[in-house]
Each structure stands twice: as structure tokens, then as C-alpha cells.
PDB file of C-alpha atoms in Angstrom:
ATOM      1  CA  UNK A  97      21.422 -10.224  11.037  1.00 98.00           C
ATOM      2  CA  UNK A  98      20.497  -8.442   8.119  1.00 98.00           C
ATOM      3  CA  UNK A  99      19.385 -10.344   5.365  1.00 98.00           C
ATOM      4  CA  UNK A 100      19.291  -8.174   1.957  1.00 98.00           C
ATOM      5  CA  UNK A 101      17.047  -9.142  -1.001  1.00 98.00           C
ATOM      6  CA  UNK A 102      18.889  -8.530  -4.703  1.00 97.00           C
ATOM      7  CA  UNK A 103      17.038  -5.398  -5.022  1.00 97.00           C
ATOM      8  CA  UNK A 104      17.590  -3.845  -1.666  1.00 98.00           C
ATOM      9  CA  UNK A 105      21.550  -4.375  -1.036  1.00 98.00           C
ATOM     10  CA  UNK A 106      22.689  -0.980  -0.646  1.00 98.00           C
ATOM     11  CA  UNK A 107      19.555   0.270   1.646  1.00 98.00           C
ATOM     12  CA  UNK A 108      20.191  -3.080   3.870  1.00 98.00           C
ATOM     13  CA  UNK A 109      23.629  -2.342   3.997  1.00 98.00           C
ATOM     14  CA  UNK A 110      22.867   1.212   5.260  1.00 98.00           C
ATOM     15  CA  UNK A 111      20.410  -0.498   7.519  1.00 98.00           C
ATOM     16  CA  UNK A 112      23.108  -2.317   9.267  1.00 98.00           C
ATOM     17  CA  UNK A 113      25.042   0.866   9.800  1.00 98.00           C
ATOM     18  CA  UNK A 114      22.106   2.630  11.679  1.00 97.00           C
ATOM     19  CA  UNK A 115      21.432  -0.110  13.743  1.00 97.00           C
ATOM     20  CA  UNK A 116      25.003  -1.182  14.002  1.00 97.00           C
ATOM     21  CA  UNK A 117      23.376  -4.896  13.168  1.00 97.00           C
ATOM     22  CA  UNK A 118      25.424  -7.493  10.982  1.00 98.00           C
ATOM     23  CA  UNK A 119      25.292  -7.962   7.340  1.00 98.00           C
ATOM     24  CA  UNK A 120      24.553 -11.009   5.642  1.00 98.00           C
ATOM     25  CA  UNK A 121      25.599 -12.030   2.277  1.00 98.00           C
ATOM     26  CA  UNK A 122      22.753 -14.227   0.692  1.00 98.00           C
ATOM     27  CA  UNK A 123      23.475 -16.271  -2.665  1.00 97.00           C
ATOM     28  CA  UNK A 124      21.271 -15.604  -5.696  1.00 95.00           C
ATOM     29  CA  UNK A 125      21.457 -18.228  -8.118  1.00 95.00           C
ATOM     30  CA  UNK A 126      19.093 -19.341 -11.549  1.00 95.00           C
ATOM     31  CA  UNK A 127      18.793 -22.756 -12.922  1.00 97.00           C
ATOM     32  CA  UNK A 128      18.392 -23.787 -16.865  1.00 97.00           C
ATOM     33  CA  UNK A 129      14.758 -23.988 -16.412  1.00 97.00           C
ATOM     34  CA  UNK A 130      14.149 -20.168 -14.806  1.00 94.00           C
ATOM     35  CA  UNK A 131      13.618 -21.180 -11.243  1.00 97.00           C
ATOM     36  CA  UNK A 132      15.695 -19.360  -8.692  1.00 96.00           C
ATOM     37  CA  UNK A 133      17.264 -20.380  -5.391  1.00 97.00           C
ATOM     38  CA  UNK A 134      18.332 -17.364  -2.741  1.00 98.00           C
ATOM     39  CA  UNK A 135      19.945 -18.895  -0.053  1.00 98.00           C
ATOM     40  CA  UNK A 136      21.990 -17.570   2.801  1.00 98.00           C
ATOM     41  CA  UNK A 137      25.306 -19.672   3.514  1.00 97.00           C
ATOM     42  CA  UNK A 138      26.623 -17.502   6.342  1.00 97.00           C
ATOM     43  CA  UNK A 139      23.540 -16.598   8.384  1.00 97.00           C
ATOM     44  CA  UNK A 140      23.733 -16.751  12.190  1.00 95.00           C
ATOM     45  CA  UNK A 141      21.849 -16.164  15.258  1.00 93.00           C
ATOM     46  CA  UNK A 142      18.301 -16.009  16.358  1.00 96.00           C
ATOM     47  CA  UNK A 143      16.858 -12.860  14.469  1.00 98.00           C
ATOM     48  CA  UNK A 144      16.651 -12.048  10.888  1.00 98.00           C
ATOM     49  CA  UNK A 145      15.851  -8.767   9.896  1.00 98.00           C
ATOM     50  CA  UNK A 146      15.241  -9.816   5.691  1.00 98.00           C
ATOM     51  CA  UNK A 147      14.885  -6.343   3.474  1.00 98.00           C
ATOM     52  CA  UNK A 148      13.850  -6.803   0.277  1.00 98.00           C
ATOM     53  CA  UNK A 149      11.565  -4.533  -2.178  1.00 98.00           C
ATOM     54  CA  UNK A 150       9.152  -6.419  -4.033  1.00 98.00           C
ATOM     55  CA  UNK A 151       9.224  -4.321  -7.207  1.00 97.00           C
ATOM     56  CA  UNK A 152       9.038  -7.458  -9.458  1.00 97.00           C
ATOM     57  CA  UNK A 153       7.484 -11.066  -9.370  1.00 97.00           C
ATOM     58  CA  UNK A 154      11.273 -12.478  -9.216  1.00 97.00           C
ATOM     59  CA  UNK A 155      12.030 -10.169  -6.287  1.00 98.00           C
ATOM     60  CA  UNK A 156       8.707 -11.365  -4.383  1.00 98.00           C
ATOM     61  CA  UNK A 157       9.611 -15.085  -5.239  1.00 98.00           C
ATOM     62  CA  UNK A 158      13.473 -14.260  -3.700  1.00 98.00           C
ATOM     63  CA  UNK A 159      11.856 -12.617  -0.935  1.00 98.00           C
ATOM     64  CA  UNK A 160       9.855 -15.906   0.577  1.00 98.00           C
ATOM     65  CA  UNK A 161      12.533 -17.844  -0.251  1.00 98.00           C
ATOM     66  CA  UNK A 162      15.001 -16.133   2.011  1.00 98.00           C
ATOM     67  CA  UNK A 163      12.551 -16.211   5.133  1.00 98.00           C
ATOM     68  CA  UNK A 164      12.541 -19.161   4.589  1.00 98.00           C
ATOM     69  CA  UNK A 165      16.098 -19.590   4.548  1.00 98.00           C
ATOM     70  CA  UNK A 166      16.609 -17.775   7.263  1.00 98.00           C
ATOM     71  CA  UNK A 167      13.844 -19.729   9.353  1.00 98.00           C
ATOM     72  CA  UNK A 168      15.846 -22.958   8.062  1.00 97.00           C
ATOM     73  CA  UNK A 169      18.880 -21.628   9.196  1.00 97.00           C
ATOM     74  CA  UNK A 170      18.200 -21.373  12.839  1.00 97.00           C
ATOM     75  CA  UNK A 171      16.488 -17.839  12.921  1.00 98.00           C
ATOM     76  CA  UNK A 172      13.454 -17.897  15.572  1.00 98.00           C
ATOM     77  CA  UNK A 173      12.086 -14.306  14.840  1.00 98.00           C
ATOM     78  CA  UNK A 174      12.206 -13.003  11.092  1.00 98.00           C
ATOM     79  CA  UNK A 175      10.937  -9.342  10.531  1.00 98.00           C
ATOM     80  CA  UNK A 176      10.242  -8.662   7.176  1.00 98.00           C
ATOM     81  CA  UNK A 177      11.099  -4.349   5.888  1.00 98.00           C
ATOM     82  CA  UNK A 178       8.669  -3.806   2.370  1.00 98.00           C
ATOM     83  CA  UNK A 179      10.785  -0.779   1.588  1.00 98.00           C
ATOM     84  CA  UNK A 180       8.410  -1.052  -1.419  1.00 98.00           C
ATOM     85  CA  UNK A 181       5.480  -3.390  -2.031  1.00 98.00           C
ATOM     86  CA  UNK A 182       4.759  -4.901  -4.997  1.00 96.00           C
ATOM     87  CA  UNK A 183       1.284  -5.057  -5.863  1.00 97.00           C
ATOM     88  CA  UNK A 184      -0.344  -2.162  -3.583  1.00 96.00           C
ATOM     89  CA  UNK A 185      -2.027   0.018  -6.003  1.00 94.00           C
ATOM     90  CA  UNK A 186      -4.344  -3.240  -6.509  1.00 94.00           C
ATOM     91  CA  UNK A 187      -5.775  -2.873  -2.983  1.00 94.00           C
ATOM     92  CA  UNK A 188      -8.881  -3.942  -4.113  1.00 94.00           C
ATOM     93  CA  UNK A 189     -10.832  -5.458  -7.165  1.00 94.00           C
ATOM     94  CA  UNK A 190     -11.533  -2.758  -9.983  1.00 93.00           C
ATOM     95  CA  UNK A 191     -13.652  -4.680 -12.073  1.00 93.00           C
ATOM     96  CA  UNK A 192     -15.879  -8.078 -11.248  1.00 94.00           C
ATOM     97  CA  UNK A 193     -13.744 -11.266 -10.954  1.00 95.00           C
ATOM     98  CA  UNK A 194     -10.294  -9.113 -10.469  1.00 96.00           C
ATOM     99  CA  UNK A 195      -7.982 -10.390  -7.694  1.00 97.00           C
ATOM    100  CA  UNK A 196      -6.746  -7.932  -4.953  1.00 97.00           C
ATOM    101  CA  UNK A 197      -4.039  -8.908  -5.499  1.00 97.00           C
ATOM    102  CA  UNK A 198      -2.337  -6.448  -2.679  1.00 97.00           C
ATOM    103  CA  UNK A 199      -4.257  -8.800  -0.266  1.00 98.00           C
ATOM    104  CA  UNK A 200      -2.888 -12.079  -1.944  1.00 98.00           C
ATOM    105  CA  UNK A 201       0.839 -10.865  -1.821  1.00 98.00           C
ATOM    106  CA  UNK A 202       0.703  -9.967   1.951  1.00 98.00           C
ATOM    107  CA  UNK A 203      -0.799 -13.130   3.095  1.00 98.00           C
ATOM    108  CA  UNK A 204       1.683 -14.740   1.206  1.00 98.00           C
ATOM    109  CA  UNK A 205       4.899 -12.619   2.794  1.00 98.00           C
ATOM    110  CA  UNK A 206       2.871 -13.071   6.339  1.00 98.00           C
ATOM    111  CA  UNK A 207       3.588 -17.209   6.097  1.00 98.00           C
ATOM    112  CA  UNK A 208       7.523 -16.647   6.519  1.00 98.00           C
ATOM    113  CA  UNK A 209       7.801 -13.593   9.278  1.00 98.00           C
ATOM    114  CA  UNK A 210       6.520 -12.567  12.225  1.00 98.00           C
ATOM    115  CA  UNK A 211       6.232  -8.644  11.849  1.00 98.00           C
ATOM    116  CA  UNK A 212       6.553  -6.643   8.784  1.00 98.00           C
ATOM    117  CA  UNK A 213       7.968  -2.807   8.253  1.00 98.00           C
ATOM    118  CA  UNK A 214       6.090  -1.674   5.505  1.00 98.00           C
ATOM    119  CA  UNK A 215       7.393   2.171   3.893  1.00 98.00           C
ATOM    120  CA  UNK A 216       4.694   4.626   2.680  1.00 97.00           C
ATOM    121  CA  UNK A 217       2.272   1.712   1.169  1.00 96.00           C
ATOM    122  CA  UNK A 218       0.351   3.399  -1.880  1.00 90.00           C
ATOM    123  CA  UNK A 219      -2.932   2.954   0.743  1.00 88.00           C
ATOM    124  CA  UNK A 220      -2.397   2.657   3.544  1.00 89.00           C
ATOM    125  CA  UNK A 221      -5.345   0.244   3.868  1.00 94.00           C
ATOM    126  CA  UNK A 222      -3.122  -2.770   2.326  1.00 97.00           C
ATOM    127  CA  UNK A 223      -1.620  -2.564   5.977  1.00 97.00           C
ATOM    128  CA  UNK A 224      -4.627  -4.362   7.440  1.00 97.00           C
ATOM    129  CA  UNK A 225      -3.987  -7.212   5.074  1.00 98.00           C
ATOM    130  CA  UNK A 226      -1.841  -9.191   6.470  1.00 98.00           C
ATOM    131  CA  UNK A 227      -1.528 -11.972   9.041  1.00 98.00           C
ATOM    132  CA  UNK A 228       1.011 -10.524  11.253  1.00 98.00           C
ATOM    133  CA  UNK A 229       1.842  -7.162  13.383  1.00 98.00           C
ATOM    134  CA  UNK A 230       2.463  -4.644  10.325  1.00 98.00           C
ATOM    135  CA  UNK A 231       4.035  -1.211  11.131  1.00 98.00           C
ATOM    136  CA  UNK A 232       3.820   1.743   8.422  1.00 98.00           C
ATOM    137  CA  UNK A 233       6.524   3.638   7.986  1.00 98.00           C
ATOM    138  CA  UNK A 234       5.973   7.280   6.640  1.00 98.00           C
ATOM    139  CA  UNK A 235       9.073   8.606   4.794  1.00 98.00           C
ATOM    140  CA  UNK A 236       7.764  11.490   3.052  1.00 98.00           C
ATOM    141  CA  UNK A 237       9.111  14.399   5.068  1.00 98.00           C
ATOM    142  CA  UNK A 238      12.712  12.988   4.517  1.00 98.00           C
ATOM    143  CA  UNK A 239      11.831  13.899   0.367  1.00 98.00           C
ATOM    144  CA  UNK A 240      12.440  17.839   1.934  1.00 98.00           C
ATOM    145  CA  UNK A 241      16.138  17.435   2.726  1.00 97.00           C
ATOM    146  CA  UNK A 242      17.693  17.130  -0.289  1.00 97.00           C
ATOM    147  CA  UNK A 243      15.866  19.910  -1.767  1.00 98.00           C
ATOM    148  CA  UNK A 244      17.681  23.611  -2.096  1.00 97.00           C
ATOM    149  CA  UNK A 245      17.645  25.536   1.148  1.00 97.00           C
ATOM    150  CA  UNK A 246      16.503  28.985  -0.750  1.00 97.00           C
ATOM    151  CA  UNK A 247      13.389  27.407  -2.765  1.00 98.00           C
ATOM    152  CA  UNK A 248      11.327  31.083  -3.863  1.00 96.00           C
ATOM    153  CA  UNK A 249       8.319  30.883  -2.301  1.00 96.00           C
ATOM    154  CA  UNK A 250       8.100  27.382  -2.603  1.00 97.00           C
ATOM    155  CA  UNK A 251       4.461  25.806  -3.416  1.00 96.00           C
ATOM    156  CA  UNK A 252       4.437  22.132  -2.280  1.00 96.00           C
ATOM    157  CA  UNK A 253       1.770  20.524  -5.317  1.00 94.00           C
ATOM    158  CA  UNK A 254      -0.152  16.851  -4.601  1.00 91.00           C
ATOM    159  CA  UNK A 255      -0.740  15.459  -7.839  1.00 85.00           C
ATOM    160  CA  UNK A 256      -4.312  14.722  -6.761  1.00 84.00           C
ATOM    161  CA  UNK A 257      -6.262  15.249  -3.346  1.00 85.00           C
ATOM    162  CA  UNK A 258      -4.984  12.208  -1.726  1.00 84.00           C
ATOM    163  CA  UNK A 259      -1.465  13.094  -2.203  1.00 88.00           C
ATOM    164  CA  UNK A 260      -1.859  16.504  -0.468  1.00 90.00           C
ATOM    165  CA  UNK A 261      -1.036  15.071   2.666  1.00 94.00           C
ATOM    166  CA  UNK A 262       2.625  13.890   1.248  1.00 96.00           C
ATOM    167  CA  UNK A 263       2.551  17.632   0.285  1.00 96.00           C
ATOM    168  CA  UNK A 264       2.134  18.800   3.560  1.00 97.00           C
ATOM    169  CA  UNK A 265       4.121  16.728   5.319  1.00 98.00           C
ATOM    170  CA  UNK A 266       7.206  17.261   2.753  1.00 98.00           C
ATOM    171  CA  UNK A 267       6.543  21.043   3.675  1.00 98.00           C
ATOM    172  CA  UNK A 268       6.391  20.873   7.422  1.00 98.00           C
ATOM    173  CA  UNK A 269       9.963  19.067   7.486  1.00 98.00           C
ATOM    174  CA  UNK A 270      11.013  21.815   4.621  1.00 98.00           C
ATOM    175  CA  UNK A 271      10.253  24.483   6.987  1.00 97.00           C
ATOM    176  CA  UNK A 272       7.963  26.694   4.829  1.00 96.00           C
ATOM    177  CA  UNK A 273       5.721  27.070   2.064  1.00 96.00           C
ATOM    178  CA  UNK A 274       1.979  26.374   0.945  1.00 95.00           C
ATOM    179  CA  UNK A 275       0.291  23.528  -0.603  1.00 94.00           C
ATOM    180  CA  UNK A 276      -2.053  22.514  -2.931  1.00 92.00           C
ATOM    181  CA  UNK A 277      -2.902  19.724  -5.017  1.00 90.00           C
ATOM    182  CA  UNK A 278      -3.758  19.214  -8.563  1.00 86.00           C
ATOM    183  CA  UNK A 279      -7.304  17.331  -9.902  1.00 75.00           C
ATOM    184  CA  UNK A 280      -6.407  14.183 -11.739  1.00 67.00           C
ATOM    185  CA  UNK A 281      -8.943  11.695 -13.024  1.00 65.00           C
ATOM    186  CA  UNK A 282      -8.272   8.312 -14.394  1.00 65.00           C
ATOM    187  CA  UNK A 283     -10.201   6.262 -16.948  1.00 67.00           C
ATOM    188  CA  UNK A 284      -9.815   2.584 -15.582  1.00 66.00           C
ATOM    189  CA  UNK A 285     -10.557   0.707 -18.920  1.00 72.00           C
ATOM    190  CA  UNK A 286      -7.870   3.074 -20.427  1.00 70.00           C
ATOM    191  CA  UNK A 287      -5.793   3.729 -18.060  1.00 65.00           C
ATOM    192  CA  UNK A 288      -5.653   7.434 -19.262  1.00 68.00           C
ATOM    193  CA  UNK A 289      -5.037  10.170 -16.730  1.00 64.00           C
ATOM    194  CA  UNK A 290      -5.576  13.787 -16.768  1.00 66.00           C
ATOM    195  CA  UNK A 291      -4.462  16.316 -14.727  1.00 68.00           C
ATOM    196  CA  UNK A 292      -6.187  19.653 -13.991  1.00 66.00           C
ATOM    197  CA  UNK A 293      -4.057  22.484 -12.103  1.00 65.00           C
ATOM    198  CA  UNK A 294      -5.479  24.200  -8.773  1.00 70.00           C
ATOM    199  CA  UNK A 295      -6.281  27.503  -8.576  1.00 74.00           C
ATOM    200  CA  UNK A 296      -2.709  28.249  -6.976  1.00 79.00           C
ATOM    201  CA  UNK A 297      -0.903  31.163  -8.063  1.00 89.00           C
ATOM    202  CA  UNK A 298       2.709  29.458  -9.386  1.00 92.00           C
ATOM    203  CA  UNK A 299       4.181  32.248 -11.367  1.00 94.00           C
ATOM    204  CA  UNK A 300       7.466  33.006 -10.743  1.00 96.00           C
ATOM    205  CA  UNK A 301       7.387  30.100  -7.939  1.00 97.00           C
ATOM    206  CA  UNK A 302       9.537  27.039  -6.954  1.00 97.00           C
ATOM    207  CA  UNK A 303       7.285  24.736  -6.874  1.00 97.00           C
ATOM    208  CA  UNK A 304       8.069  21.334  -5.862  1.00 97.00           C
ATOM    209  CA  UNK A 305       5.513  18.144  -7.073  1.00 96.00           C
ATOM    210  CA  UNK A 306       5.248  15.642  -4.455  1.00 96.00           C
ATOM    211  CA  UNK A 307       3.723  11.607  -4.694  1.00 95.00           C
ATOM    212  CA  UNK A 308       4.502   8.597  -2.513  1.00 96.00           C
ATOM    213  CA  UNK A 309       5.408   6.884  -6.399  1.00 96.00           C
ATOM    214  CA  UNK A 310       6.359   7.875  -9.607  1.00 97.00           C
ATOM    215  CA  UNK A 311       5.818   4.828 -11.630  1.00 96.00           C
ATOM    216  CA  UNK A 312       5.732   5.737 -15.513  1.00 95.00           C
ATOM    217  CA  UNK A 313       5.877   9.368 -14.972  1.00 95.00           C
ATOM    218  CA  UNK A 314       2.902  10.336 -17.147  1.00 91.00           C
ATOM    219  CA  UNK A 315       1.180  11.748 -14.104  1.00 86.00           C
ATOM    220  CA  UNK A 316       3.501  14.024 -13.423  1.00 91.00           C
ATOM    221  CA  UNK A 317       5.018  15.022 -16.433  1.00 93.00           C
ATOM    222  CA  UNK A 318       1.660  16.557 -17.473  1.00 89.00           C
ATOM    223  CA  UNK A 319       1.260  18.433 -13.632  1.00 90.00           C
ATOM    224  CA  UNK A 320       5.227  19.366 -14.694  1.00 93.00           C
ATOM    225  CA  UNK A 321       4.118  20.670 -18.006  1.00 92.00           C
ATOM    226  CA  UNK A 322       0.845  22.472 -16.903  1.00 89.00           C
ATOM    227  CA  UNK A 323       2.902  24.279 -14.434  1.00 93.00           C
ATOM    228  CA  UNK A 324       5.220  25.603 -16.651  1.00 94.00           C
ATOM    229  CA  UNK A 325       2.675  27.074 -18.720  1.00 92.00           C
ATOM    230  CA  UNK A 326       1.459  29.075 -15.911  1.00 92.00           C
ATOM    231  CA  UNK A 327       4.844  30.699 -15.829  1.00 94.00           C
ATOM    232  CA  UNK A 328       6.351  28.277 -12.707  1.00 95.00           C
ATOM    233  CA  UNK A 329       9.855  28.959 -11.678  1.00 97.00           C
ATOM    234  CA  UNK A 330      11.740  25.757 -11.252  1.00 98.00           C
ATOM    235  CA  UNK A 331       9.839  22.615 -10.428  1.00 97.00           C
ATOM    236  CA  UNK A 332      11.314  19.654  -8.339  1.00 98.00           C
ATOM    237  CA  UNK A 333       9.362  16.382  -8.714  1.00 97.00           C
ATOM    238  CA  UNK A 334       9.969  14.445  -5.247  1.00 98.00           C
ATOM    239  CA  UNK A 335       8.958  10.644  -4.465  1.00 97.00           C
ATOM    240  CA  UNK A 336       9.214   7.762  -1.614  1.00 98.00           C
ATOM    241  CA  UNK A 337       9.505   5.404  -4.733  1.00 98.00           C
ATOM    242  CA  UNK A 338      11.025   6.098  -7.729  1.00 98.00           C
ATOM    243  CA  UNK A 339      10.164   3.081  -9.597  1.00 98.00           C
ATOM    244  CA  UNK A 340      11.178   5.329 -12.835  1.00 98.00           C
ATOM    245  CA  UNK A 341       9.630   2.364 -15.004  1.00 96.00           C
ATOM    246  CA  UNK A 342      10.564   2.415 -19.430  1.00 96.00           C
ATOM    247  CA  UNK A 343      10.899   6.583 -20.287  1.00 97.00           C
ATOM    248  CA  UNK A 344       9.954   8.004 -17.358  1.00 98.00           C
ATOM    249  CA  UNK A 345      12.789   9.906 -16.762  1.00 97.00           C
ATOM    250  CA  UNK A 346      13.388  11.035 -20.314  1.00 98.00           C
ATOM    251  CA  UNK A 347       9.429  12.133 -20.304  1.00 97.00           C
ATOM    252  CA  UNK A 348       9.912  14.209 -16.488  1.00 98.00           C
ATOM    253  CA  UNK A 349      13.323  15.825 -18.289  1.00 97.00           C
ATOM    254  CA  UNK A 350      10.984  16.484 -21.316  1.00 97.00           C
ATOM    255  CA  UNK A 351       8.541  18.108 -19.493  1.00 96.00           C
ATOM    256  CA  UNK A 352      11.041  20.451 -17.545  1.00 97.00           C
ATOM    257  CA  UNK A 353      11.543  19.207 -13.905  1.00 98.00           C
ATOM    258  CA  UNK A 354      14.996  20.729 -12.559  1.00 98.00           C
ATOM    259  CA  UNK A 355      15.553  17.316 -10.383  1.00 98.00           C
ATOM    260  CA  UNK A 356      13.830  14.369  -9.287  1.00 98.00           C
ATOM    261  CA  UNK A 357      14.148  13.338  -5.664  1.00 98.00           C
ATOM    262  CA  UNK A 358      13.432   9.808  -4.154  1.00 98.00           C
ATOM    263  CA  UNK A 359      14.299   7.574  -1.381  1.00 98.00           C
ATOM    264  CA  UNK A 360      16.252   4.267  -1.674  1.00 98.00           C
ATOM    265  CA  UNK A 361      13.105   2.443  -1.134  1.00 98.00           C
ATOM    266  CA  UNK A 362      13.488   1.380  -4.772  1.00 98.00           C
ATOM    267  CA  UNK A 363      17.586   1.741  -5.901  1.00 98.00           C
ATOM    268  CA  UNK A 364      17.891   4.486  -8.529  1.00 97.00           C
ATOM    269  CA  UNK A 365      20.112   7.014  -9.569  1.00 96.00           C
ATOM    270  CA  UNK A 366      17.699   9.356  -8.110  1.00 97.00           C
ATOM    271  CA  UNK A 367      17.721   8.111  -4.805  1.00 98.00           C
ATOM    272  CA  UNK A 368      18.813  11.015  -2.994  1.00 96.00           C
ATOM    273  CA  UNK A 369      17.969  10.035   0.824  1.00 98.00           C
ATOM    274  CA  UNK A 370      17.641   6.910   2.509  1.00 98.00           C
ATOM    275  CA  UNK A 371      14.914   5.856   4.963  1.00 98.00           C
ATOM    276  CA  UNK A 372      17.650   3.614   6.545  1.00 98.00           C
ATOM    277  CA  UNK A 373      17.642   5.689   9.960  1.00 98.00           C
ATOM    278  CA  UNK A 374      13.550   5.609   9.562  1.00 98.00           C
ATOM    279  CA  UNK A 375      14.018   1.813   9.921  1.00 98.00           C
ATOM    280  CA  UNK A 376      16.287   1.669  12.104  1.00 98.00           C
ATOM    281  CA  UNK A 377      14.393   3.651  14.619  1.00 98.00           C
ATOM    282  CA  UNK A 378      11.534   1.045  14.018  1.00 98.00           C
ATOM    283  CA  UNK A 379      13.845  -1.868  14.552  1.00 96.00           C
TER     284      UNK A 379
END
């Protein structure tokens, strides 16, 4: 069965479509004193299939909780799908006496499963982590199918050099194009990024920015707005996450992006494609 966490019902739902698996219905429920109990009444059979994105410490907490529901409930072989991990930017300790705390969450998740699916991981390092079989899921070059079919000479942007290989593989499935990326440096102690354009020509381009996660949207607001001051067509912001945290949507529509694009990794308005299929396959 599949087993959906709070945050994850409509991509689990979609998951049991693809792989033409049953749905479960799990039980969330809070007590006075803040602790919560998910539980999962009408599981049956021997394999859970439990799909839950960890974007907050309450959805991590649900998440053990139904493996181990799930385990208690008869299921011998639980696979765990991270649509979106929690925690994986901290993949290793910034500063002396820091956690990595992307290690400390995956040992954690590998106690209740005995595989995990893990989508477009911020580094794909965090992989090696955990206690069980992990396999990485790359959804990035289903970001270039909701995107218009007659982009003008379409420049696919990375908003730094890591991220030009999310750029080039949104291109590839898009068909066309060139790529680039953008220098970006970030003060740690701050937390202050800037963003310095290539030396691509943009003018009178589509040019479509592309990042596995678009968190508070500062990043790419700025690439937005130093695009358009090189006299950029439109520009199309496109993301496996779109975590969309506080104003980051008001400060992207500020800037002047024509559309945001995202998966249903995390569940947004601006979750244009689903990596349901991309899971399925895997299953």
C-alpha cells in the first residue's frame, strides 16, 4: 500500500495511480500537550510504500511514526520516497561544533525502512548517509514540460556553477537552447548572497532560471532582476522544490518572473508536474 505523510497526500495519491498500488488513509491526530500520533487504521498487506516530504520537524516526526505503524501493522518491507528532505543543505558542519544534521536525519529515517527513494537531494552526497539501499531520483528534466513550446531562443541560467547541470538537463528534455550559469557567493555568518550574471548575451531572450530549490527566493529574485536589466525577454524561474518559504513569491513576482514552475515534491500552487511516474518507474 501506499502510505501518504500529511504533506505528501496528493503526490501519494498520484503515486498509486502510476503504479496502480492501493491507497491508504493514515490518521493524523495532536494531543493537549503538542505531541502527535499518525497512525494507519486500514493498512494491509506485506509492503508499505510510506511518502512523506520532510519539509518541517512535525512532518519528519509523522514520518517515523508511520513506518513504524506500518511495521506494527504487519508490513515486512517498508520503502521510504523523500520527495523532499528536510535538512540536506546541512550536509556537513559549517562552523566547529555544528551538527550535520543531513547525516543525523537519515540515520534516523534508515531505523524504520528498508530502502529509501530520495528526489533531487540538494547534494547528492547526503545519499551516502544513510543505513539502507538509497536510490536518487533526478527530476529536473520533467521542470521542461510545462514550459511554452515557442520559448525565443531560450537561455537555460544555473543560479551558480553547481546548478548548471539542472540547467542542462532541463534543456536537453526542452529540446533546445544554451546554458549558462550565474556566479553567486554566500557569506556564511550572514547568510547574504550575491549574484553576478555570466557573460551570456540575454537581450531580447527567454530565458528560463533553473535550481533543484527555491527556498526564500532571494537567490533568484536578484538573478531575475539582473537579467532584466540586461534587456531579457521573459524569464521563467523553474524548481524540483518549491518550498516558496514567507514572501518568496511576492519577491520572484517583484522581480519580474513570467511563471514559476515546480514539481509536487513539496505541494504548492506552483506545482506544475509531478514526479509521480518518476517514482513509479523506481518502485
Amino acid at each position: 500500500m501506499i502510505v501518504p505523510g500529511s504533506a505528501s497526500q496528493a503526490l501519494a495519491a498520484a503515486l498509486a495511480d502510476h503504479a496502480e498500488r492501493p491507497l491508504a488513509t493514515p490518521e493524523y491526530r495532536w494531543f493537549p500537550d503538542g505531541e502527535a500520533c499518525a497512525s494507519v487504521p486500514d493498512f494491509a498487506g506485506e509492503e508499505a510504500v510510506v511518502v512523506a516530504a520532510t519539509d518541517s520537524n512535525d512532518a519528519l516526526v509523522e514520518l517515523l511514526q508511520l513506518q513504524d505503524a506500518v511495521r506494527e501493522a504487519g508490513a515486512e518491507t517498508v520503502t521510504t520516497v523523500l520527495p523532499y528532505m528536510g535538512y540536506a543543505r546541512q550536509d556537513r558542519a559549517f562552523e566547529e561544533g555544528q551538527p550535520v544534521s543531513a547525516r543525523a536525519v537519515a540515520r534516523a529515517v534508515s531505523t524504520g525502512t528498508d530502502r529509501v527513494l530520495l528526489v533531487t537531494p540538494h547534494e547528492a552526497g547526503v545519499a551516502d548517509y544513510f543505513d539502507v539501499p538509497v536510490e536518487v531520483l533526478e527530476a529536473a528534466p520533467l521542470l521542461a514540460e510545462p514550459l511554452p513550446a515557442d520559448l525565443s531562443e531560450p537561455l537555460f541560467l544555473g543560479p551558480d556553477a553547481s546548478a548548471e547541470e539542472l540547467a542542462v538537463a532541463v534543456r536537453d528534455a526542452y529540446g533546445g537552447g544554451e546554458t549558462d550559469f550565474f556566479e553567486k557567493a554566500r557569506d556564511y555568518d550572514t547568510g547574504e548572497v550575491t549574484v553576478t550574471p555570466g557573460d551570456a548575451d540575454v537581450a531580447g531572450r527567454d530565458v528560463v532560471v533553473v535550481d533543484d530549490i527555491i527556498a526564500t527566493g532571494s537567490t533568484m529574485s536578484e538573478a531575475v532582476a539582473a537579467l532584466h536589466e540586461r534587456d531579457c525577454d521573459d524569464v521563467y524561474t523553474a524548481c524540483v522544490h518549491g518550498m516558496l518559504a514567507s514572501n518568496a513569491r511576492t519577491k520572484l513576482a517583484a522581480a519580474g518572473v513570467t511563471r514559476v514552475v515546480a514539481s509536487d515534491t513539496l505541494e504548492r500552487a506552483e506545482s506544475d508536474v509531478s514526479v509521480a511516474p518518476l517514482v513509479a518507474d523506481a518502485l
